[in-house]
């Protein structure tokens, strides 16, 4: 049996915290896509940790963590992160497993990401995290990439040199001048470390666990609106962030998937370029950023903020087959006297309830509905009955609109700041 936790917006919904919260109920936590572009924050005691490559179940001793074949892996980030988690007493040799089919991010992928992004005009920049994600996935679909399993083969260095030469020609075309020798030194050091970890045949590994009756939690990175197929293309990431990615990114059959828990903030954010219909470029947006501490966990960039977009959320519910919603950062709205939600778009002057094929070519205006804010602190609430009625009204409107129910409300970043909806 496989359940999933994934983001329904443009990423940073609080997936890390939610996976960490649910992890004790599962035997295996598995990342199925994305790479070090992800930044998943969780707290161990009062220590804040941001995970990029390792699944967010790693701090639970009895939980096994798998980096699936759908992920792109930067050995340098992985090594750094393993050192951090080891300093908390976690034994990665015991509870971290990596699929041999996982594609590697090479130093030249990072360079290509940088070169490609800087060659784009201001309005065309994706706002990539520059972690090499796009170029690594391009080499996967272009059938050039190197995989973790290749590290164990004696031909690895030859394969690496061949691909590096190919990349160099592309970099020369971009007129990329930076010296990446240090990146390469770090890379070769990190792959020696990676070779010592548990490299497994991921698809057999996970299916064996499922056959033994173990419970698997698939951890999504990014968010549904950043999905390569269904997001706001081309302002997206390079993988299927939606539930479809679970099957191809882990090697599990669709019948194995039970609950799809979709995480949404009580409002909305986006980091990087691209359309964002409910974005607030005003004092309210600034207030959301300040109260929500909306700065990127991977890049530190300020996140763009706005009201919750129910048109996009309903779309994400549909694409993912969401069975339960989890609403995070509800406490960030505590100080607002009035809230708004987007319940329809005006696309080139015409009302619509659909996410259009190409948002950038149209003028999209959000049609907003107003709600009275609860305007009282909720961070200390431990049970649903302690939450204000006005929050419940807000939540039940979302439930009805989206067609899935909010089952948990997160009311602070802490591990215990989460309330089950009764
Ligand atoms: P992820 O990428 O989906 O894991 O999300 P990030 O970690 O990038 O960003 C979520 C941020 O919100 C982190 O700083 C979390 O510590 C914080 N956070 C998560 N849940 C809550 C919540 O319910 N309330 C508040 N105030 N912060 C939260
Ligand atoms: P988590 O898992 C928010 C955004 C980038 C950029 C676009 C493409 O923490 O939710 P990429 O580096 O993938 O080529 O960037 O996607 N992006 C994210 N935004 N959260 C993330 O991950 C993101 N990962 C990528 O800002 O706009
Ligand atoms: Mg994040």
XYZ file of C-alpha atoms and ligand atoms in Angstrom:
478
model
C 0.000 0.000 0.000
C 1.256 3.439 -0.958
C -0.055 6.790 0.263
C 1.267 10.088 -1.014
C 1.880 13.567 0.279
C 2.351 16.136 -2.448
C 2.038 19.865 -3.051
C -1.016 21.302 -4.800
C 0.272 24.800 -5.524
C 3.633 26.153 -6.714
C 5.719 24.347 -4.101
C 6.718 25.171 -0.511
C 3.302 24.192 0.840
C 4.933 22.708 3.956
C 5.343 19.154 2.646
C 8.498 18.557 4.724
C 6.738 19.259 7.996
C 3.713 17.175 7.020
C 5.793 14.175 5.875
C 7.804 14.352 9.111
C 4.519 14.391 11.059
C 3.076 11.354 9.272
C 6.361 9.410 8.967
C 5.930 7.345 12.182
C 2.805 5.774 10.610
C 4.817 4.420 7.657
C 7.664 1.959 7.109
C 9.157 3.575 4.022
C 9.261 7.214 2.865
C 10.135 7.535 -0.816
C 10.948 10.572 -2.917
C 9.739 9.959 -6.488
C 10.807 13.061 -8.434
C 12.663 16.357 -8.328
C 16.087 16.906 -6.896
C 17.947 19.477 -4.826
C 15.637 22.199 -6.158
C 13.403 21.022 -3.304
C 13.798 22.564 0.126
C 11.719 20.736 2.721
C 11.785 22.281 6.172
C 11.171 20.387 9.368
C 12.034 20.745 13.010
C 13.872 18.265 15.186
C 13.308 19.642 18.659
C 13.917 23.351 18.183
C 16.466 22.798 15.403
C 15.345 23.786 11.921
C 16.475 21.481 9.129
C 16.045 21.912 5.386
C 16.254 18.714 3.344
C 16.919 18.839 -0.390
C 17.674 15.268 -1.448
C 16.924 13.001 1.483
C 13.282 12.101 2.196
C 11.713 13.868 5.157
C 11.255 10.663 7.180
C 14.946 10.374 7.912
C 14.716 11.533 11.518
C 12.480 8.635 12.507
C 14.615 5.700 13.466
C 12.230 2.992 12.319
C 11.558 4.574 8.937
C 13.420 3.559 5.820
C 14.012 6.289 3.254
C 14.274 5.676 -0.467
C 15.490 8.035 -3.176
C 13.525 6.736 -6.150
C 14.520 6.406 -9.795
C 12.412 9.454 -10.727
C 14.664 11.728 -8.689
C 17.746 13.503 -10.054
C 20.544 13.277 -7.533
C 23.400 15.672 -6.898
C 26.006 13.655 -4.965
C 27.520 16.853 -3.543
C 24.243 17.972 -1.969
C 23.566 14.432 -0.803
C 26.915 14.125 0.946
C 26.501 17.496 2.637
C 23.042 16.537 3.786
C 24.119 13.112 5.030
C 26.738 14.846 7.175
C 24.053 17.095 8.670
C 21.636 14.296 9.488
C 24.489 12.154 10.837
C 25.268 14.960 13.305
C 21.787 14.277 14.722
C 22.709 10.645 15.273
C 20.984 9.312 12.142
C 22.727 6.319 10.617
C 22.253 6.821 6.857
C 23.957 3.515 6.139
C 21.019 1.877 7.892
C 18.013 3.886 6.816
C 18.805 5.511 3.462
C 18.490 3.632 0.165
C 19.070 4.919 -3.336
C 17.771 3.448 -6.558
C 20.434 2.528 -9.082
C 18.227 3.980 -11.804
C 18.321 7.482 -10.254
C 19.954 9.936 -12.653
C 22.983 11.918 -11.539
C 23.313 15.680 -11.662
C 26.801 16.476 -12.929
C 28.681 19.747 -12.358
C 28.168 20.566 -16.038
C 24.383 20.215 -15.585
C 24.567 22.988 -13.018
C 26.695 25.066 -15.361
C 24.255 24.482 -18.227
C 21.339 25.487 -16.004
C 23.117 28.732 -15.179
C 24.137 29.401 -18.776
C 20.679 28.662 -20.144
C 18.929 30.834 -17.550
C 21.227 33.809 -18.084
C 20.761 33.590 -21.864
C 17.026 34.221 -21.399
C 15.455 37.686 -21.428
C 14.007 39.086 -18.183
C 10.425 38.016 -18.948
C 11.435 34.541 -20.087
C 13.562 33.570 -17.097
C 12.101 30.540 -15.327
C 13.736 31.550 -12.067
C 15.371 28.122 -11.870
C 17.042 27.209 -8.603
C 20.167 26.626 -10.775
C 20.682 23.182 -9.286
C 20.990 21.558 -12.710
C 17.502 20.044 -12.694
C 16.422 20.895 -16.263
C 19.689 19.785 -17.938
C 19.798 16.538 -15.898
C 16.243 15.595 -16.894
C 17.051 16.588 -20.496
C 19.888 14.071 -20.463
C 17.524 11.469 -19.032
C 14.884 11.891 -21.746
C 17.630 12.489 -24.325
C 19.085 9.102 -23.279
C 22.499 10.467 -22.418
C 22.344 10.656 -18.635
C 24.441 8.773 -16.107
C 22.753 6.881 -13.315
C 23.730 5.971 -9.770
C 24.177 2.335 -10.825
C 26.741 3.429 -13.428
C 29.034 4.577 -10.626
C 29.715 0.969 -9.770
C 30.857 0.146 -13.295
C 34.483 0.494 -14.345
C 33.418 2.400 -17.470
C 32.059 5.283 -15.366
C 34.994 7.669 -15.872
C 34.960 7.140 -19.638
C 31.205 7.707 -19.738
C 31.621 10.818 -17.625
C 34.314 12.275 -19.892
C 32.192 11.608 -22.988
C 29.187 13.398 -21.556
C 31.298 16.197 -20.145
C 32.720 16.883 -23.622
C 29.234 17.049 -25.052
C 28.241 19.495 -22.319
C 31.371 21.560 -22.923
C 30.346 22.116 -26.534
C 26.950 23.352 -25.353
C 28.590 25.575 -22.749
C 30.886 27.022 -25.421
C 27.806 27.873 -27.474
C 26.454 29.763 -24.476
C 29.865 31.381 -24.101
C 29.977 30.164 -20.505
C 33.318 31.175 -19.030
C 33.182 30.116 -15.380
C 35.714 27.645 -14.056
C 33.966 24.601 -12.630
C 37.087 22.716 -11.510
C 36.142 23.049 -7.841
C 32.635 21.729 -8.560
C 34.201 18.725 -10.267
C 36.577 18.061 -7.373
C 33.631 18.107 -4.956
C 31.680 15.863 -7.303
C 34.343 13.166 -7.494
C 34.801 13.244 -3.739
C 31.038 12.945 -3.244
C 30.622 9.982 -5.599
C 33.133 8.005 -3.541
C 30.878 8.671 -0.559
C 27.750 7.786 -2.548
C 29.214 4.441 -3.607
C 29.387 3.431 0.047
C 25.666 4.011 0.610
C 22.899 1.447 -0.002
C 22.431 1.411 -3.756
C 19.495 -0.846 -4.538
C 17.281 -2.048 -7.316
C 14.620 0.453 -6.240
C 11.621 -1.064 -7.995
C 12.205 -4.521 -6.473
C 13.103 -2.963 -3.147
C 9.816 -1.089 -2.862
C 7.607 -3.821 -4.301
C 9.124 -6.339 -1.891
C 8.255 -4.012 0.981
C 4.700 -3.657 -0.346
C 4.357 -7.459 -0.637
C 5.507 -7.787 2.966
C 2.588 -5.540 3.957
C 4.792 -2.544 4.739
C 3.340 0.925 4.374
C 4.946 3.323 1.938
C 4.576 7.102 1.886
C 5.533 8.772 -1.398
C 6.895 12.274 -0.797
C 6.384 14.795 -3.575
C 8.627 17.745 -4.272
C 7.641 21.074 -5.838
C 3.905 21.441 -6.473
C 1.251 20.472 -9.004
C 1.326 23.850 -10.763
C 5.042 23.249 -11.425
C 4.361 19.871 -13.087
C 6.085 19.551 -16.465
C 2.820 18.530 -18.175
C 0.076 20.185 -16.151
C 1.768 23.209 -14.617
C 2.145 26.729 -15.953
C 4.510 25.671 -18.761
C 7.209 26.776 -19.517
C 7.452 28.219 -15.987
C 7.592 24.783 -14.399
C 10.126 22.259 -13.206
C 11.215 19.283 -15.312
C 9.387 16.381 -13.661
C 5.871 15.106 -13.013
C 5.190 16.471 -9.575
C 1.645 15.095 -9.630
C 0.534 11.652 -8.440
C 1.177 10.152 -11.897
C 4.872 10.604 -11.146
C 4.667 8.125 -8.261
C 4.294 5.094 -10.550
C 7.062 6.061 -12.947
C 9.279 7.541 -10.251
C 9.249 4.510 -7.961
C 8.153 1.603 -10.104
C 4.891 0.927 -8.270
C 1.634 0.033 -9.980
C -1.318 2.460 -9.842
C -3.496 -0.061 -7.957
C -1.099 0.220 -5.012
C -1.876 3.885 -4.436
C -4.459 4.542 -1.744
C -4.585 8.038 -0.216
C -3.292 11.064 -2.067
C -2.875 13.764 0.549
C -2.608 17.130 -1.113
C -0.946 19.944 0.809
C -2.070 23.521 0.284
C -1.265 26.689 2.119
C -4.242 28.670 3.440
C -3.094 31.295 0.927
C -0.697 30.975 -1.988
C 2.950 31.592 -2.866
C 5.243 31.163 -5.819
C 8.974 31.603 -6.137
C 10.560 32.261 -9.511
C 8.983 33.513 -12.725
C 5.649 32.737 -14.351
C 1.950 33.409 -14.037
C 0.349 33.746 -10.618
C -3.220 35.060 -10.973
C -3.843 35.855 -7.290
C -0.485 37.535 -6.662
C -0.693 40.618 -4.447
C 1.860 43.284 -5.273
C 0.713 45.464 -2.415
C 0.847 45.868 1.352
C -1.292 42.748 1.881
C 1.175 40.657 -0.157
C 3.993 42.149 1.878
C 2.139 41.292 5.098
C 1.699 37.664 3.997
C 5.421 37.443 3.175
C 6.386 38.884 6.530
C 3.975 36.882 8.676
C 4.522 33.674 6.717
C 8.286 34.221 6.578
C 8.014 33.550 2.864
C 11.604 33.282 1.737
C 12.829 30.311 -0.304
C 14.219 27.375 1.706
C 16.676 26.540 -1.107
C 17.604 29.921 -2.540
C 16.513 32.445 0.091
C 14.604 34.410 -2.564
C 11.484 36.281 -1.388
C 8.395 34.314 -2.369
C 5.599 36.026 -4.247
C 2.411 35.956 -2.152
C -1.321 36.099 -2.815
C -4.733 34.745 -1.892
C -5.608 31.079 -2.265
C -6.484 30.169 -5.857
C -9.376 27.701 -5.794
C -9.512 27.354 -9.577
C -5.949 26.056 -9.557
C -6.544 24.024 -6.390
C -9.575 22.258 -7.863
C -7.562 21.517 -10.993
C -4.775 20.045 -8.847
C -7.358 17.962 -6.957
C -8.568 16.569 -10.282
C -5.142 15.788 -11.785
C -3.839 14.144 -8.611
C -6.973 12.342 -7.449
C -6.599 13.999 -4.072
C -8.448 12.091 -1.351
C -7.550 14.412 1.549
C -6.494 18.011 1.773
C -4.026 19.249 4.347
C -4.058 22.975 4.944
C -0.848 24.539 6.228
C 0.074 27.974 7.516
C -3.489 28.725 8.606
C -1.946 30.690 11.506
C -0.372 33.131 9.037
C -3.891 34.461 8.361
C -4.566 35.057 12.096
C -4.004 38.816 11.841
C -6.173 39.513 8.833
C -9.576 41.155 9.305
C -10.625 40.144 5.819
C -9.590 37.263 3.584
C -10.189 36.651 -0.080
C -10.309 33.524 -2.200
C -10.205 33.263 -5.973
C -13.258 31.285 -7.129
C -13.086 32.003 -10.880
C -10.829 33.568 -13.489
C -11.663 36.195 -16.026
C -9.688 35.102 -19.069
C -9.485 37.928 -21.620
C -12.679 39.342 -20.109
C -14.597 36.043 -20.113
C -15.400 34.213 -16.892
C -13.899 30.753 -16.630
C -13.501 28.010 -14.051
C -10.658 26.322 -15.883
C -6.910 26.699 -15.800
C -6.099 27.791 -19.351
C -3.591 26.018 -21.583
C -1.295 29.029 -21.677
C -1.676 31.572 -18.908
C 0.987 33.963 -20.168
C -0.732 34.685 -23.493
C -3.970 35.754 -21.834
C -4.980 38.414 -19.404
C -6.032 36.489 -16.298
C -7.917 38.333 -13.604
C -8.912 36.525 -10.419
C -12.546 36.875 -9.351
C -12.351 37.113 -5.595
C -14.802 36.270 -2.856
C -14.438 37.892 0.531
C -14.474 36.195 3.918
C -14.336 37.641 7.380
C -10.987 36.838 8.970
C -10.980 35.056 12.341
C -8.531 37.663 13.554
C -7.357 35.831 16.656
C -4.317 33.688 17.495
C -4.566 29.991 16.610
C -0.969 28.801 17.097
C -1.705 27.211 20.466
C -4.764 25.231 19.333
C -4.416 21.507 19.934
C -7.839 20.357 18.805
C -10.371 21.213 16.145
C -12.861 22.564 18.651
C -10.351 25.212 19.744
C -10.193 26.663 16.240
C -12.320 29.756 15.516
C -15.689 29.354 13.778
C -14.663 31.771 11.046
C -11.730 29.540 10.159
C -14.123 26.608 9.946
C -16.373 28.584 7.584
C -13.357 29.394 5.393
C -12.277 25.751 5.359
C -15.711 24.382 4.580
C -16.049 26.739 1.605
C -12.758 25.351 0.275
C -13.902 21.763 0.872
C -17.083 22.323 -1.086
C -15.443 24.189 -3.915
C -12.534 21.802 -4.390
C -14.443 18.572 -3.785
C -12.101 17.138 -1.161
C -12.031 17.738 2.566
C -9.352 19.397 4.640
C -8.430 16.639 7.107
C -5.616 18.412 8.938
C -4.914 22.060 9.642
C -1.349 23.054 10.382
C -1.163 26.040 12.712
C 2.555 26.636 13.071
C 5.902 25.270 11.878
C 6.427 23.018 14.919
C 6.030 19.255 14.789
C 3.094 19.337 17.189
C 1.324 22.326 15.626
C -1.239 20.397 13.633
C -4.897 19.760 14.293
C -6.963 16.896 12.951
C -10.305 18.039 11.593
C -13.242 16.338 13.303
P 8.027 22.418 1.465
O 9.005 22.689 0.384
O 6.658 22.130 0.941
O 8.477 21.378 2.441
O 7.895 23.779 2.274
P 9.120 24.730 2.754
O 9.839 24.056 3.841
O 9.896 25.194 1.584
O 8.329 26.000 3.244
C 7.356 25.922 4.238
C 7.754 26.898 5.383
O 6.649 27.098 6.224
C 8.857 26.350 6.263
O 9.603 27.429 6.749
C 8.073 25.679 7.416
O 8.826 25.642 8.624
C 6.921 26.613 7.538
N 5.643 25.994 7.970
C 5.154 24.768 7.671
N 3.910 24.637 8.177
C 3.612 25.801 8.794
C 2.461 26.295 9.482
O 1.443 25.634 9.616
N 2.533 27.571 9.971
C 3.641 28.352 9.832
N 3.617 29.583 10.333
N 4.742 27.918 9.187
C 4.704 26.663 8.677
P 9.796 22.382 -2.893
O 9.929 20.880 -2.973
C 9.115 26.155 -4.902
C 10.611 26.532 -8.989
C 11.770 27.479 -9.237
C 11.511 27.871 -10.672
C 10.954 26.591 -11.282
C 12.000 25.752 -12.011
O 10.624 22.986 -1.822
O 8.364 22.763 -2.836
P 14.096 24.290 -11.308
O 15.202 24.556 -10.355
O 13.254 23.113 -10.974
O 14.543 24.269 -12.736
O 13.134 25.589 -11.195
O 10.423 25.839 -10.215
N 10.869 25.525 -7.952
C 10.318 25.539 -6.735
N 9.511 26.447 -6.153
N 9.436 25.033 -4.246
C 10.218 24.102 -4.822
O 10.453 22.898 -4.255
C 10.730 24.353 -6.112
N 11.553 23.676 -6.954
C 11.614 24.393 -8.077
O 11.731 28.568 -8.356
O 10.494 28.835 -10.720
Mg 10.352 24.182 -0.205
